[in-house]
Amino acid sequence: MKQYLDLCQRIINDGTWIDNKRTGKRCLTVINADLEYNVADNELPLITTRKSFYKSAIAELLGYLKGYDNAADFRALGTRTWDANANDNEVWLNSPYRKGEDDMGRVYGVQGRGGAKPDGGSIDQVKKVIDDLSNGIDDRGEIISFYNPGEFHMGCLRPCMHTHNFSLLGDTLHLTSFQRSCDVPLGLNFNQVQVFALLAIVAQITGHKAGTAYHKIVNAHIYEDQLELMQQVQLKRKPFASPKLHINPKIKSLADIETWVTMDDFEVSGYEHHEAIQYPFSV
């Protein structure tokens, strides 16, 4: 929690105002933020200085691991995070690659589970990593990347958190996740939970101890219409202790995630928090 608040204060103290053409707003911005999450001791980085929600973040992560490409499937898991991008993005609505309502195209999970190869085949990055780690293999390339510039036009959104690099040291599994851009007041809490949960899940299904999750953000920013709430409300609150994430111990394989795992298999305990803050969202 402290490192999240420290990053917010760093942006306020040292940030540079940048015009964002997509939103028409200015962002107070810093480059390069490094966060660490203690998955070994189950210190879930769920923000406590405002009420936050973890279920949607984990549901979205599950959808990526399942390879979903349709917003309806994500809704069935328990998250509506893809509704707008799939159905309200004018560029995507007019794309010849869009297959119909709720179609997301070749984004995130599609790239992770069926990335295109030059020879016309596909590669399942997630399965390769899970298989290697399950067999105690770390070839220094246990990487899942959703970033495929050659297919950006075939999806509704290019990825923000784009690459996950696993490292196996003895029987302890670590994760380094890379994110190109982050709306810190709103998005970072969501992304923190996903990085933490991804390491916890993969460690469990590959039979290893979870270690540390490293989260690198390139462009970290606060929008101009979020700044006052951050300064006058959230940063004045005292944080509580980190809650804990509990994953159904019966989840033992990627096949389990593909076939029967739902949000009923994830719970958080010990979550004490302040009241919610309604930060403006920039589309």
mmCIF file of C-alpha atoms in Angstrom:
data_model
loop_
_atom_site.group_PDB
_atom_site.id
_atom_site.type_symbol
_atom_site.label_atom_id
_atom_site.label_comp_id
_atom_site.label_asym_id
_atom_site.label_seq_id
_atom_site.Cartn_x
_atom_site.Cartn_y
_atom_site.Cartn_z
ATOM 1 C CA MET A 1 0.000 0.000 0.000
ATOM 2 C CA LYS A 2 2.840 2.390 0.849
ATOM 3 C CA GLN A 3 4.473 1.993 -2.554
ATOM 4 C CA TYR A 4 1.173 2.824 -4.285
ATOM 5 C CA LEU A 5 0.792 6.015 -2.241
ATOM 6 C CA ASP A 6 4.471 6.848 -2.772
ATOM 7 C CA LEU A 7 3.970 6.587 -6.537
ATOM 8 C CA CYS A 8 0.933 8.869 -6.383
ATOM 9 C CA GLN A 9 2.957 11.435 -4.410
ATOM 10 C CA ARG A 10 5.894 11.096 -6.816
ATOM 11 C CA ILE A 11 3.625 11.883 -9.772
ATOM 12 C CA ILE A 12 2.295 14.951 -7.969
ATOM 13 C CA ASN A 13 5.763 16.164 -6.940
ATOM 14 C CA ASP A 14 7.789 15.292 -10.042
ATOM 15 C CA GLY A 15 5.297 14.722 -12.851
ATOM 16 C CA THR A 16 5.170 16.576 -16.163
ATOM 17 C CA TRP A 17 1.896 17.727 -17.718
ATOM 18 C CA ILE A 18 1.274 15.905 -21.003
ATOM 19 C CA ASP A 19 -1.657 16.474 -23.393
ATOM 20 C CA ASN A 20 -3.481 13.239 -24.206
ATOM 21 C CA LYS A 21 -5.044 13.380 -27.673
ATOM 22 C CA ARG A 22 -7.273 10.341 -27.165
ATOM 23 C CA THR A 23 -9.095 11.771 -24.139
ATOM 24 C CA GLY A 24 -8.605 15.481 -24.754
ATOM 25 C CA LYS A 25 -7.285 15.846 -21.202
ATOM 26 C CA ARG A 26 -3.925 16.551 -19.636
ATOM 27 C CA CYS A 27 -2.075 13.940 -17.572
ATOM 28 C CA LEU A 28 0.488 14.533 -14.862
ATOM 29 C CA THR A 29 3.038 11.929 -15.887
ATOM 30 C CA VAL A 30 6.223 10.179 -14.761
ATOM 31 C CA ILE A 31 8.250 7.577 -16.627
ATOM 32 C CA ASN A 32 9.282 4.280 -15.031
ATOM 33 C CA ALA A 33 7.617 3.013 -11.880
ATOM 34 C CA ASP A 34 8.673 -0.246 -10.237
ATOM 35 C CA LEU A 35 6.387 -1.983 -7.769
ATOM 36 C CA GLU A 36 6.849 -5.274 -5.890
ATOM 37 C CA TYR A 37 4.202 -7.566 -4.414
ATOM 38 C CA ASN A 38 4.896 -10.124 -1.694
ATOM 39 C CA VAL A 39 2.979 -13.124 -3.003
ATOM 40 C CA ALA A 40 4.998 -15.485 -0.801
ATOM 41 C CA ASP A 41 3.396 -14.017 2.335
ATOM 42 C CA ASN A 42 0.042 -13.422 0.596
ATOM 43 C CA GLU A 43 0.050 -9.633 0.999
ATOM 44 C CA LEU A 44 -2.594 -8.790 -1.611
ATOM 45 C CA PRO A 45 -2.038 -5.243 -2.988
ATOM 46 C CA LEU A 46 -5.711 -4.301 -2.839
ATOM 47 C CA ILE A 47 -5.968 -0.565 -2.137
ATOM 48 C CA THR A 48 -7.258 0.209 1.363
ATOM 49 C CA THR A 49 -7.403 4.027 1.220
ATOM 50 C CA ARG A 50 -10.565 3.661 -0.829
ATOM 51 C CA LYS A 51 -12.986 0.785 -1.308
ATOM 52 C CA SER A 52 -11.733 -1.338 -4.191
ATOM 53 C CA PHE A 53 -13.053 -4.382 -5.994
ATOM 54 C CA TYR A 54 -10.984 -7.451 -6.800
ATOM 55 C CA LYS A 55 -13.478 -9.794 -8.457
ATOM 56 C CA SER A 56 -13.644 -8.015 -11.802
ATOM 57 C CA ALA A 57 -9.846 -7.920 -12.043
ATOM 58 C CA ILE A 58 -9.434 -11.651 -11.404
ATOM 59 C CA ALA A 59 -12.383 -12.504 -13.664
ATOM 60 C CA GLU A 60 -10.720 -10.622 -16.516
ATOM 61 C CA LEU A 61 -7.449 -12.462 -15.861
ATOM 62 C CA LEU A 62 -9.269 -15.806 -15.995
ATOM 63 C CA GLY A 63 -10.767 -14.800 -19.337
ATOM 64 C CA TYR A 64 -7.294 -14.142 -20.723
ATOM 65 C CA LEU A 65 -6.044 -17.527 -19.517
ATOM 66 C CA LYS A 66 -9.054 -19.159 -21.168
ATOM 67 C CA GLY A 67 -8.334 -17.304 -24.423
ATOM 68 C CA TYR A 68 -11.677 -15.483 -24.606
ATOM 69 C CA ASP A 69 -12.339 -13.048 -27.445
ATOM 70 C CA ASN A 70 -15.940 -12.090 -26.673
ATOM 71 C CA ALA A 71 -17.259 -9.619 -24.097
ATOM 72 C CA ALA A 72 -20.235 -11.888 -23.364
ATOM 73 C CA ASP A 73 -17.872 -14.587 -22.107
ATOM 74 C CA PHE A 74 -16.188 -12.063 -19.811
ATOM 75 C CA ARG A 75 -19.604 -10.982 -18.480
ATOM 76 C CA ALA A 76 -20.415 -14.601 -17.706
ATOM 77 C CA LEU A 77 -17.211 -14.776 -15.644
ATOM 78 C CA GLY A 78 -18.217 -11.663 -13.706
ATOM 79 C CA THR A 79 -16.656 -8.651 -15.411
ATOM 80 C CA ARG A 80 -17.994 -6.042 -17.829
ATOM 81 C CA THR A 81 -14.566 -4.551 -18.565
ATOM 82 C CA TRP A 82 -14.767 -5.369 -22.286
ATOM 83 C CA ASP A 83 -18.328 -4.228 -23.017
ATOM 84 C CA ALA A 84 -17.413 -0.702 -24.117
ATOM 85 C CA ASN A 85 -14.320 -1.576 -26.138
ATOM 86 C CA ALA A 86 -16.156 -4.354 -27.974
ATOM 87 C CA ASN A 87 -19.382 -2.448 -28.670
ATOM 88 C CA ASP A 88 -18.832 1.328 -28.371
ATOM 89 C CA ASN A 89 -15.504 1.866 -30.146
ATOM 90 C CA GLU A 90 -16.378 3.530 -33.480
ATOM 91 C CA VAL A 91 -13.180 2.449 -35.210
ATOM 92 C CA TRP A 92 -13.744 -1.166 -34.164
ATOM 93 C CA LEU A 93 -17.462 -1.061 -35.054
ATOM 94 C CA ASN A 94 -16.484 -0.163 -38.622
ATOM 95 C CA SER A 95 -13.674 -2.699 -38.853
ATOM 96 C CA PRO A 96 -13.997 -5.522 -41.401
ATOM 97 C CA TYR A 97 -12.420 -7.815 -38.794
ATOM 98 C CA ARG A 98 -15.239 -7.417 -36.241
ATOM 99 C CA LYS A 99 -17.399 -10.547 -36.238
ATOM 100 C CA GLY A 100 -20.432 -9.049 -34.538
ATOM 101 C CA GLU A 101 -21.803 -7.928 -31.191
ATOM 102 C CA ASP A 102 -19.404 -8.369 -28.254
ATOM 103 C CA ASP A 103 -16.542 -9.498 -30.498
ATOM 104 C CA MET A 104 -13.200 -8.181 -29.237
ATOM 105 C CA GLY A 105 -10.994 -9.465 -32.020
ATOM 106 C CA ARG A 106 -7.405 -10.623 -31.606
ATOM 107 C CA VAL A 107 -6.580 -9.115 -28.227
ATOM 108 C CA TYR A 108 -5.011 -10.318 -24.967
ATOM 109 C CA GLY A 109 -6.113 -13.920 -24.427
ATOM 110 C CA VAL A 110 -6.271 -14.671 -28.153
ATOM 111 C CA GLN A 111 -2.619 -13.678 -28.482
ATOM 112 C CA GLY A 112 -1.715 -15.649 -25.360
ATOM 113 C CA ARG A 113 -3.495 -18.835 -26.389
ATOM 114 C CA GLY A 114 -3.341 -18.672 -30.192
ATOM 115 C CA GLY A 115 -0.810 -16.167 -31.450
ATOM 116 C CA ALA A 116 -0.305 -16.305 -35.222
ATOM 117 C CA LYS A 117 2.910 -17.774 -36.663
ATOM 118 C CA PRO A 118 4.427 -16.748 -40.011
ATOM 119 C CA ASP A 119 3.844 -20.248 -41.391
ATOM 120 C CA GLY A 120 0.107 -19.951 -40.832
ATOM 121 C CA GLY A 121 -0.006 -21.933 -37.606
ATOM 122 C CA SER A 122 -0.469 -20.659 -34.067
ATOM 123 C CA ILE A 123 1.332 -20.825 -30.757
ATOM 124 C CA ASP A 124 -0.156 -21.293 -27.288
ATOM 125 C CA GLN A 125 2.200 -19.237 -25.145
ATOM 126 C CA VAL A 126 0.292 -19.897 -21.929
ATOM 127 C CA LYS A 127 0.392 -23.691 -22.336
ATOM 128 C CA LYS A 128 4.111 -23.615 -23.207
ATOM 129 C CA VAL A 129 4.932 -21.680 -20.041
ATOM 130 C CA ILE A 130 2.684 -23.813 -17.824
ATOM 131 C CA ASP A 131 4.111 -27.050 -19.254
ATOM 132 C CA ASP A 132 7.704 -25.884 -18.814
ATOM 133 C CA LEU A 133 7.205 -24.677 -15.252
ATOM 134 C CA SER A 134 5.291 -27.838 -14.318
ATOM 135 C CA ASN A 135 8.345 -29.818 -15.404
ATOM 136 C CA GLY A 136 10.751 -27.583 -13.487
ATOM 137 C CA ILE A 137 12.022 -25.901 -16.656
ATOM 138 C CA ASP A 138 12.976 -22.235 -16.924
ATOM 139 C CA ASP A 139 14.599 -21.560 -20.307
ATOM 140 C CA ARG A 140 14.905 -17.834 -19.518
ATOM 141 C CA GLY A 141 12.100 -17.276 -21.954
ATOM 142 C CA GLU A 142 9.031 -18.267 -19.930
ATOM 143 C CA ILE A 143 7.180 -15.307 -21.417
ATOM 144 C CA ILE A 144 3.546 -14.630 -22.242
ATOM 145 C CA SER A 145 3.159 -11.547 -24.445
ATOM 146 C CA PHE A 146 -0.117 -10.080 -25.661
ATOM 147 C CA TYR A 147 1.660 -7.386 -27.702
ATOM 148 C CA ASN A 148 1.437 -8.142 -31.430
ATOM 149 C CA PRO A 149 1.732 -4.900 -33.466
ATOM 150 C CA GLY A 150 1.030 -6.771 -36.702
ATOM 151 C CA GLU A 151 -2.498 -7.526 -35.492
ATOM 152 C CA PHE A 152 -3.478 -4.332 -33.655
ATOM 153 C CA HIS A 153 -5.937 -3.562 -36.477
ATOM 154 C CA MET A 154 -7.615 -6.929 -35.902
ATOM 155 C CA GLY A 155 -8.686 -6.156 -32.318
ATOM 156 C CA CYS A 156 -10.628 -3.519 -30.444
ATOM 157 C CA LEU A 157 -7.751 -2.414 -28.183
ATOM 158 C CA ARG A 158 -3.980 -2.752 -27.968
ATOM 159 C CA PRO A 159 -2.813 -4.105 -24.590
ATOM 160 C CA CYS A 160 -1.672 -1.902 -21.708
ATOM 161 C CA MET A 161 -0.192 -4.611 -19.472
ATOM 162 C CA HIS A 162 1.370 -6.551 -22.293
ATOM 163 C CA THR A 163 4.015 -9.046 -21.117
ATOM 164 C CA HIS A 164 4.471 -11.482 -18.224
ATOM 165 C CA ASN A 165 7.904 -13.051 -17.681
ATOM 166 C CA PHE A 166 8.145 -15.948 -15.191
ATOM 167 C CA SER A 167 11.385 -16.938 -13.462
ATOM 168 C CA LEU A 168 11.931 -20.186 -11.551
ATOM 169 C CA LEU A 169 14.638 -20.160 -8.882
ATOM 170 C CA GLY A 170 14.806 -23.565 -7.236
ATOM 171 C CA ASP A 171 11.247 -24.305 -6.188
ATOM 172 C CA THR A 172 10.186 -20.645 -5.997
ATOM 173 C CA LEU A 173 8.405 -18.912 -8.875
ATOM 174 C CA HIS A 174 8.690 -15.181 -9.525
ATOM 175 C CA LEU A 175 6.965 -12.945 -12.067
ATOM 176 C CA THR A 176 7.917 -9.718 -13.822
ATOM 177 C CA SER A 177 5.026 -7.949 -15.576
ATOM 178 C CA PHE A 178 5.409 -5.038 -17.988
ATOM 179 C CA GLN A 179 2.834 -2.300 -18.531
ATOM 180 C CA ARG A 180 3.190 0.466 -21.115
ATOM 181 C CA SER A 181 0.618 2.887 -19.624
ATOM 182 C CA CYS A 182 -1.348 3.195 -16.388
ATOM 183 C CA ASP A 183 -4.131 5.448 -15.049
ATOM 184 C CA VAL A 184 -2.857 5.320 -11.465
ATOM 185 C CA PRO A 185 -5.963 6.425 -9.480
ATOM 186 C CA LEU A 186 -8.275 3.984 -11.279
ATOM 187 C CA GLY A 187 -6.362 1.357 -13.210
ATOM 188 C CA LEU A 188 -3.371 0.542 -11.057
ATOM 189 C CA ASN A 189 -5.316 -1.149 -8.265
ATOM 190 C CA PHE A 190 -6.948 -3.384 -10.894
ATOM 191 C CA ASN A 191 -3.587 -4.205 -12.491
ATOM 192 C CA GLN A 192 -1.834 -4.821 -9.143
ATOM 193 C CA VAL A 193 -4.407 -7.459 -8.239
ATOM 194 C CA GLN A 194 -3.988 -9.158 -11.621
ATOM 195 C CA VAL A 195 -0.189 -9.347 -11.393
ATOM 196 C CA PHE A 196 -0.404 -10.740 -7.858
ATOM 197 C CA ALA A 197 -3.141 -13.248 -8.756
ATOM 198 C CA LEU A 198 -1.365 -14.409 -11.911
ATOM 199 C CA LEU A 199 1.743 -15.418 -9.976
ATOM 200 C CA ALA A 200 -0.336 -17.046 -7.235
ATOM 201 C CA ILE A 201 -2.394 -19.052 -9.742
ATOM 202 C CA VAL A 202 0.530 -20.168 -11.913
ATOM 203 C CA ALA A 203 2.612 -21.144 -8.882
ATOM 204 C CA GLN A 204 -0.261 -23.268 -7.586
ATOM 205 C CA ILE A 205 -0.985 -25.105 -10.846
ATOM 206 C CA THR A 206 2.697 -25.737 -11.594
ATOM 207 C CA GLY A 207 3.474 -26.995 -8.086
ATOM 208 C CA HIS A 208 5.839 -24.258 -6.925
ATOM 209 C CA LYS A 209 6.085 -21.752 -4.119
ATOM 210 C CA ALA A 210 5.068 -18.222 -5.056
ATOM 211 C CA GLY A 211 7.779 -15.634 -4.548
ATOM 212 C CA THR A 212 7.743 -11.972 -5.584
ATOM 213 C CA ALA A 213 5.791 -10.288 -8.381
ATOM 214 C CA TYR A 214 7.613 -7.361 -9.979
ATOM 215 C CA HIS A 215 5.424 -4.822 -11.788
ATOM 216 C CA LYS A 216 7.131 -2.351 -14.160
ATOM 217 C CA ILE A 217 5.074 0.565 -15.503
ATOM 218 C CA VAL A 218 6.541 2.772 -18.235
ATOM 219 C CA ASN A 219 4.076 5.694 -18.297
ATOM 220 C CA ALA A 220 2.308 6.282 -14.958
ATOM 221 C CA HIS A 221 -0.140 9.171 -14.872
ATOM 222 C CA ILE A 222 -2.937 10.986 -13.057
ATOM 223 C CA TYR A 223 -5.532 12.803 -15.181
ATOM 224 C CA GLU A 224 -6.129 16.463 -14.429
ATOM 225 C CA ASP A 225 -9.730 15.835 -13.286
ATOM 226 C CA GLN A 226 -8.502 13.177 -10.808
ATOM 227 C CA LEU A 227 -5.805 15.256 -9.174
ATOM 228 C CA GLU A 228 -7.840 17.091 -6.541
ATOM 229 C CA LEU A 229 -9.474 13.902 -5.245
ATOM 230 C CA MET A 230 -6.072 12.237 -5.037
ATOM 231 C CA GLN A 231 -4.469 15.148 -3.178
ATOM 232 C CA GLN A 232 -7.326 16.199 -0.921
ATOM 233 C CA VAL A 233 -8.928 12.823 -0.162
ATOM 234 C CA GLN A 234 -6.994 9.630 -0.854
ATOM 235 C CA LEU A 235 -3.519 10.790 0.122
ATOM 236 C CA LYS A 236 -4.838 12.147 3.427
ATOM 237 C CA ARG A 237 -6.149 8.732 4.515
ATOM 238 C CA LYS A 238 -4.229 6.257 6.632
ATOM 239 C CA PRO A 239 -3.858 2.824 4.974
ATOM 240 C CA PHE A 240 -4.887 -0.446 6.609
ATOM 241 C CA ALA A 241 -3.054 -3.784 6.569
ATOM 242 C CA SER A 242 -3.054 -5.805 3.357
ATOM 243 C CA PRO A 243 -5.804 -8.404 2.937
ATOM 244 C CA LYS A 244 -5.190 -11.978 1.785
ATOM 245 C CA LEU A 245 -6.241 -13.832 -1.368
ATOM 246 C CA HIS A 246 -7.531 -17.405 -1.066
ATOM 247 C CA ILE A 247 -7.560 -19.658 -4.128
ATOM 248 C CA ASN A 248 -9.415 -22.972 -4.219
ATOM 249 C CA PRO A 249 -6.665 -25.577 -3.610
ATOM 250 C CA LYS A 250 -8.469 -27.975 -5.970
ATOM 251 C CA ILE A 251 -7.273 -25.888 -8.929
ATOM 252 C CA LYS A 252 -4.331 -27.972 -10.122
ATOM 253 C CA SER A 253 -3.955 -27.422 -13.867
ATOM 254 C CA LEU A 254 -4.542 -25.162 -16.848
ATOM 255 C CA ALA A 255 -7.286 -27.584 -17.879
ATOM 256 C CA ASP A 256 -9.082 -26.825 -14.610
ATOM 257 C CA ILE A 257 -9.011 -23.117 -15.420
ATOM 258 C CA GLU A 258 -10.283 -23.816 -18.932
ATOM 259 C CA THR A 259 -13.161 -26.041 -17.841
ATOM 260 C CA TRP A 260 -14.638 -25.316 -14.419
ATOM 261 C CA VAL A 261 -12.921 -22.526 -12.483
ATOM 262 C CA THR A 262 -15.102 -19.482 -11.700
ATOM 263 C CA MET A 263 -14.951 -16.503 -9.360
ATOM 264 C CA ASP A 264 -16.476 -18.733 -6.680
ATOM 265 C CA ASP A 265 -12.983 -20.219 -6.385
ATOM 266 C CA PHE A 266 -11.434 -16.932 -5.199
ATOM 267 C CA GLU A 267 -12.005 -15.106 -1.906
ATOM 268 C CA VAL A 268 -10.396 -12.203 -0.067
ATOM 269 C CA SER A 269 -10.209 -12.013 3.725
ATOM 270 C CA GLY A 270 -9.222 -9.252 6.123
ATOM 271 C CA TYR A 271 -10.085 -6.406 3.765
ATOM 272 C CA GLU A 272 -10.465 -3.205 5.787
ATOM 273 C CA HIS A 273 -10.888 -0.038 3.745
ATOM 274 C CA HIS A 274 -12.006 3.593 3.619
ATOM 275 C CA GLU A 275 -15.038 4.783 1.660
ATOM 276 C CA ALA A 276 -15.054 4.604 -2.133
ATOM 277 C CA ILE A 277 -13.807 7.533 -4.231
ATOM 278 C CA GLN A 278 -15.542 8.221 -7.528
ATOM 279 C CA TYR A 279 -12.601 9.093 -9.751
ATOM 280 C CA PRO A 280 -13.503 10.302 -13.281
ATOM 281 C CA PHE A 281 -12.821 7.700 -15.961
ATOM 282 C CA SER A 282 -11.268 8.787 -19.257
ATOM 283 C CA VAL A 283 -12.394 6.757 -22.276
#
